[in-house]
Amino acid sequence: MLSAVDVSSVNLKSVYFANDDFLIFTASEYQRLNGFINKFDLSSAFVVNTASGKARQLLFPGDGVIYKGQTGLGRIVGAVPEGSYVYMPAFIQPALLDLPPDYSLVRVRLDKRIKPQIARGGSNISDDFFVDAQGNPIAEEQYSDKTNLHVVLAKQGDNWIKIYENENPSRNIVIVGLTPDEKSLVMLGNDEKAGRTGYFTMSLKDGSLSESIFNRIDADVEDVITDINRIVYGVRYAGFKPSYQFF
């Protein structure tokens, strides 16, 4: 055994390795949030140094630029190759108190505690971010509940370009990752031919959508199999006995 961490006081959600040196686990705890009435189910991500066995929380509400009034700070959407940084979406403290917080992408250090840095400033309708293998933000997903507008932005050179826009009361596609060449987003949506949920790709160059790549007439594509940078390597089909298909 390398090390052990007592997590009996929290509700453990997931455990995975960022690399050989750091273990990530996500957990939640029902507790109070400073400055707010009542208790909330607060979820967070923690890092464990496999050499020392020490564990610490990665992001805190009110930590530097991090907005105080949020409950979910456990998502990691990417990591840099050397493993010293991970990228996490979070609401950012607005400059004026009467403004809504922007959902942005922040860079968080694994090996030591420093103030999180904004890697990609989002907006109050930003919903998700995608980074390449070097940790560079390359795509942003937005959805507005007021206008029902679903938008995807892609980094092209020094500019962010709108490559997809669709107005729908509910999202008809779910973006879940990147292709291994990092040239397309991977999404799950309705495959009209099979009558099931299928696997599609969206080009980061022009937003063009592919034909369904993985599909079956007897089962939906329930989820995808990815690494920490959400590079997709295969799919899991729904069912009491799930089946899998890889590239």
Short mmCIF file of C-alpha atoms in Angstrom, two decimals:
data_model
loop_
_atom_site.label_atom_id
_atom_site.label_comp_id
_atom_site.label_asym_id
_atom_site.label_seq_id
_atom_site.Cartn_x
_atom_site.Cartn_y
_atom_site.Cartn_z
CA MET A 1 0.00 0.00 0.00
CA LEU A 2 1.24 3.49 -0.93
CA SER A 3 -1.05 5.53 1.32
CA ALA A 4 -4.56 5.70 2.76
CA VAL A 5 -7.08 8.50 3.30
CA ASP A 6 -10.07 8.37 5.65
CA VAL A 7 -13.16 9.57 3.73
CA SER A 8 -15.78 8.19 6.12
CA SER A 9 -17.05 11.69 6.99
CA VAL A 10 -18.06 12.55 3.40
CA ASN A 11 -20.18 10.96 0.67
CA LEU A 12 -17.63 9.60 -1.82
CA LYS A 13 -18.65 10.00 -5.48
CA SER A 14 -15.68 8.92 -7.64
CA VAL A 15 -11.98 8.07 -7.50
CA TYR A 16 -9.42 8.18 -10.34
CA PHE A 17 -5.74 8.90 -10.94
CA ALA A 18 -4.67 12.17 -12.53
CA ASN A 19 -1.24 10.55 -13.00
CA ASP A 20 1.13 8.34 -10.99
CA ASP A 21 1.68 11.08 -8.39
CA PHE A 22 -1.83 12.35 -7.71
CA LEU A 23 -5.14 10.69 -6.99
CA ILE A 24 -8.38 12.65 -7.44
CA PHE A 25 -11.58 11.90 -5.58
CA THR A 26 -14.88 13.76 -5.55
CA ALA A 27 -17.16 13.84 -2.53
CA SER A 28 -20.10 15.76 -1.14
CA GLU A 29 -21.16 16.82 2.33
CA TYR A 30 -24.36 18.37 3.63
CA GLN A 31 -23.21 21.56 5.37
CA ARG A 32 -23.61 25.31 5.68
CA LEU A 33 -22.21 27.80 3.20
CA ASN A 34 -20.74 30.98 4.65
CA GLY A 35 -23.03 33.95 4.06
CA PHE A 36 -26.08 31.85 3.09
CA ILE A 37 -29.06 30.53 5.05
CA ASN A 38 -29.68 26.79 5.49
CA LYS A 39 -27.47 23.84 4.59
CA PHE A 40 -26.54 22.59 1.12
CA ASP A 41 -25.15 19.42 -0.43
CA LEU A 42 -21.69 20.75 -1.33
CA SER A 43 -19.63 18.70 -3.78
CA SER A 44 -15.89 19.16 -4.20
CA ALA A 45 -12.81 17.56 -5.71
CA PHE A 46 -9.84 16.56 -3.58
CA VAL A 47 -6.28 15.63 -4.51
CA VAL A 48 -4.16 13.03 -2.71
CA ASN A 49 -0.38 13.06 -3.03
CA THR A 50 0.46 9.34 -3.39
CA ALA A 51 3.95 9.86 -1.94
CA SER A 52 3.01 11.76 1.22
CA GLY A 53 -0.59 10.56 1.60
CA LYS A 54 -1.75 14.12 2.24
CA ALA A 55 -5.14 15.17 0.90
CA ARG A 56 -6.60 18.63 0.31
CA GLN A 57 -9.58 20.23 -1.35
CA LEU A 58 -8.87 21.74 -4.78
CA LEU A 59 -11.43 24.57 -4.91
CA PHE A 60 -13.35 26.39 -2.18
CA PRO A 61 -16.33 28.75 -2.50
CA GLY A 62 -14.88 32.23 -1.95
CA ASP A 63 -11.29 31.16 -2.70
CA GLY A 64 -9.80 34.12 -4.59
CA VAL A 65 -11.91 34.68 -7.70
CA ILE A 66 -14.26 31.76 -6.92
CA TYR A 67 -17.86 32.84 -6.27
CA LYS A 68 -19.07 32.05 -2.74
CA GLY A 69 -22.61 30.98 -3.57
CA GLN A 70 -22.07 27.70 -5.42
CA THR A 71 -22.38 24.07 -4.44
CA GLY A 72 -20.65 22.13 -7.22
CA LEU A 73 -16.86 22.41 -7.39
CA GLY A 74 -15.92 18.84 -8.22
CA ARG A 75 -15.71 18.79 -12.02
CA ILE A 76 -12.36 18.40 -13.79
CA VAL A 77 -12.44 18.76 -17.58
CA GLY A 78 -8.74 18.43 -18.40
CA ALA A 79 -5.15 18.20 -17.20
CA VAL A 80 -1.74 19.21 -18.56
CA PRO A 81 0.71 16.46 -19.60
CA GLU A 82 3.14 16.87 -16.70
CA GLY A 83 0.23 16.58 -14.30
CA SER A 84 0.84 19.68 -12.20
CA TYR A 85 -2.40 21.46 -13.25
CA VAL A 86 -6.01 20.51 -13.80
CA TYR A 87 -8.79 22.59 -15.33
CA MET A 88 -12.09 23.03 -13.51
CA PRO A 89 -15.23 25.06 -14.36
CA ALA A 90 -16.56 27.34 -11.61
CA PHE A 91 -18.62 30.48 -11.11
CA ILE A 92 -16.42 33.59 -10.77
CA GLN A 93 -17.04 36.45 -8.36
CA PRO A 94 -18.54 39.36 -10.40
CA ALA A 95 -16.95 42.81 -10.25
CA LEU A 96 -20.29 44.29 -9.10
CA LEU A 97 -22.46 42.54 -6.53
CA ASP A 98 -25.68 43.02 -8.52
CA LEU A 99 -24.27 41.23 -11.59
CA PRO A 100 -24.73 37.47 -12.10
CA PRO A 101 -21.53 35.40 -11.78
CA ASP A 102 -19.86 34.14 -14.94
CA TYR A 103 -19.23 30.41 -15.35
CA SER A 104 -15.57 30.19 -16.35
CA LEU A 105 -12.68 27.75 -16.61
CA VAL A 106 -9.97 27.96 -13.96
CA ARG A 107 -6.53 26.38 -13.71
CA VAL A 108 -5.80 24.68 -10.39
CA ARG A 109 -2.42 23.46 -9.12
CA LEU A 110 -2.19 19.87 -7.88
CA ASP A 111 1.18 19.74 -6.13
CA LYS A 112 0.71 22.84 -3.95
CA ARG A 113 -2.00 25.25 -2.96
CA ILE A 114 -2.03 28.54 -4.87
CA LYS A 115 -4.89 30.84 -5.87
CA PRO A 116 -6.80 29.47 -8.90
CA GLN A 117 -6.24 31.32 -12.18
CA ILE A 118 -8.82 31.98 -14.90
CA ALA A 119 -7.91 30.04 -18.05
CA ARG A 120 -11.01 30.98 -20.05
CA GLY A 121 -13.43 33.67 -18.94
CA GLY A 122 -16.98 32.56 -19.67
CA SER A 123 -20.40 34.15 -19.28
CA ASN A 124 -23.56 33.61 -17.26
CA ILE A 125 -24.83 31.23 -19.99
CA SER A 126 -21.59 29.24 -20.35
CA ASP A 127 -22.15 25.57 -19.56
CA ASP A 128 -19.04 23.54 -20.40
CA PHE A 129 -15.45 23.82 -21.62
CA PHE A 130 -13.04 21.55 -23.50
CA VAL A 131 -9.24 21.69 -23.49
CA ASP A 132 -6.54 20.07 -25.63
CA ALA A 133 -3.70 17.85 -24.39
CA GLN A 134 -1.58 20.92 -23.54
CA GLY A 135 -4.35 22.41 -21.40
CA ASN A 136 -5.38 25.08 -23.92
CA PRO A 137 -9.13 25.84 -24.00
CA ILE A 138 -10.40 24.97 -27.48
CA ALA A 139 -14.20 24.90 -27.17
CA GLU A 140 -16.97 26.38 -25.04
CA GLU A 141 -20.61 25.31 -24.84
CA GLN A 142 -23.35 27.78 -23.94
CA TYR A 143 -27.06 27.38 -23.26
CA SER A 144 -29.58 30.05 -22.27
CA ASP A 145 -32.72 28.96 -20.42
CA LYS A 146 -34.30 32.33 -21.28
CA THR A 147 -33.80 32.19 -25.05
CA ASN A 148 -33.46 28.37 -25.41
CA LEU A 149 -30.37 29.06 -27.51
CA HIS A 150 -27.68 26.38 -27.64
CA VAL A 151 -24.30 27.69 -28.89
CA VAL A 152 -20.83 26.18 -29.37
CA LEU A 153 -17.72 28.38 -29.68
CA ALA A 154 -14.36 27.12 -30.97
CA LYS A 155 -10.88 28.64 -30.64
CA GLN A 156 -9.50 29.34 -34.12
CA GLY A 157 -6.17 31.14 -34.03
CA ASP A 158 -6.54 34.04 -31.59
CA ASN A 159 -10.31 34.27 -31.98
CA TRP A 160 -13.35 32.43 -30.65
CA ILE A 161 -15.77 31.60 -33.47
CA LYS A 162 -19.41 30.51 -33.20
CA ILE A 163 -19.60 27.15 -35.03
CA TYR A 164 -23.02 25.93 -33.89
CA GLU A 165 -26.31 27.56 -32.94
CA ASN A 166 -29.70 25.99 -32.37
CA GLU A 167 -32.85 27.25 -30.67
CA ASN A 168 -34.65 24.48 -28.83
CA PRO A 169 -36.63 24.33 -25.54
CA SER A 170 -34.51 21.31 -24.60
CA ARG A 171 -31.10 20.37 -25.89
CA ASN A 172 -31.33 17.74 -28.60
CA ILE A 173 -27.61 16.93 -28.42
CA VAL A 174 -25.31 16.33 -25.46
CA ILE A 175 -21.63 17.13 -25.98
CA VAL A 176 -19.52 14.63 -24.05
CA GLY A 177 -15.90 14.84 -25.25
CA LEU A 178 -13.31 15.18 -28.00
CA THR A 179 -12.07 12.92 -30.75
CA PRO A 180 -8.45 11.68 -30.32
CA ASP A 181 -7.19 14.10 -33.01
CA GLU A 182 -8.85 16.99 -31.10
CA LYS A 183 -10.45 18.23 -34.32
CA SER A 184 -14.05 17.43 -33.40
CA LEU A 185 -16.39 17.36 -30.43
CA VAL A 186 -18.21 14.14 -29.62
CA MET A 187 -21.92 14.31 -28.94
CA LEU A 188 -24.83 12.00 -28.25
CA GLY A 189 -28.14 12.64 -29.99
CA ASN A 190 -31.14 11.03 -31.63
CA ASP A 191 -30.28 8.72 -34.52
CA GLU A 192 -33.44 8.86 -36.65
CA LYS A 193 -32.50 5.79 -38.69
CA ALA A 194 -31.99 3.55 -35.66
CA GLY A 195 -34.59 5.29 -33.51
CA ARG A 196 -32.07 5.36 -30.68
CA THR A 197 -29.45 7.62 -29.09
CA GLY A 198 -26.36 7.52 -31.30
CA TYR A 199 -22.79 8.85 -31.41
CA PHE A 200 -21.99 11.85 -33.64
CA THR A 201 -19.13 14.31 -34.07
CA MET A 202 -19.08 18.08 -34.60
CA SER A 203 -16.16 19.62 -36.48
CA LEU A 204 -14.37 22.36 -34.54
CA LYS A 205 -13.50 23.96 -37.87
CA ASP A 206 -16.99 24.69 -39.17
CA GLY A 207 -19.49 22.98 -36.86
CA SER A 208 -20.49 20.37 -39.45
CA LEU A 209 -22.10 17.23 -38.00
CA SER A 210 -21.18 13.68 -38.95
CA GLU A 211 -23.49 10.76 -39.60
CA SER A 212 -24.06 8.49 -36.63
CA ILE A 213 -20.85 6.49 -36.08
CA PHE A 214 -21.93 4.15 -33.27
CA ASN A 215 -25.57 3.03 -33.21
CA ARG A 216 -27.72 -0.03 -32.63
CA ILE A 217 -31.42 -0.63 -33.21
CA ASP A 218 -31.76 -2.50 -29.90
CA ALA A 219 -29.89 -0.21 -27.50
CA ASP A 220 -29.07 3.45 -26.91
CA VAL A 221 -25.52 4.73 -26.61
CA GLU A 222 -25.73 5.48 -22.89
CA ASP A 223 -22.28 6.94 -22.26
CA VAL A 224 -18.76 7.30 -23.64
CA ILE A 225 -15.42 6.06 -22.30
CA THR A 226 -12.86 8.84 -21.92
CA ASP A 227 -9.61 9.82 -20.24
CA ILE A 228 -9.15 12.80 -17.90
CA ASN A 229 -9.05 15.18 -20.91
CA ARG A 230 -12.33 13.67 -22.15
CA ILE A 231 -10.78 12.13 -25.24
CA VAL A 232 -13.33 9.51 -26.31
CA TYR A 233 -12.14 5.95 -26.98
CA GLY A 234 -15.40 4.04 -27.09
CA VAL A 235 -19.04 3.85 -26.05
CA ARG A 236 -21.20 1.97 -23.58
CA TYR A 237 -24.62 0.75 -24.72
CA ALA A 238 -27.55 0.75 -22.30
CA GLY A 239 -29.06 -2.41 -20.86
CA PHE A 240 -29.14 -4.71 -17.83
CA LYS A 241 -25.92 -6.19 -19.20
CA PRO A 242 -24.13 -3.20 -20.78
CA SER A 243 -22.01 -3.83 -23.86
CA TYR A 244 -19.10 -1.79 -25.18
CA GLN A 245 -17.62 -0.78 -28.51
CA PHE A 246 -14.20 0.80 -29.06
CA PHE A 247 -12.44 2.37 -31.99
#
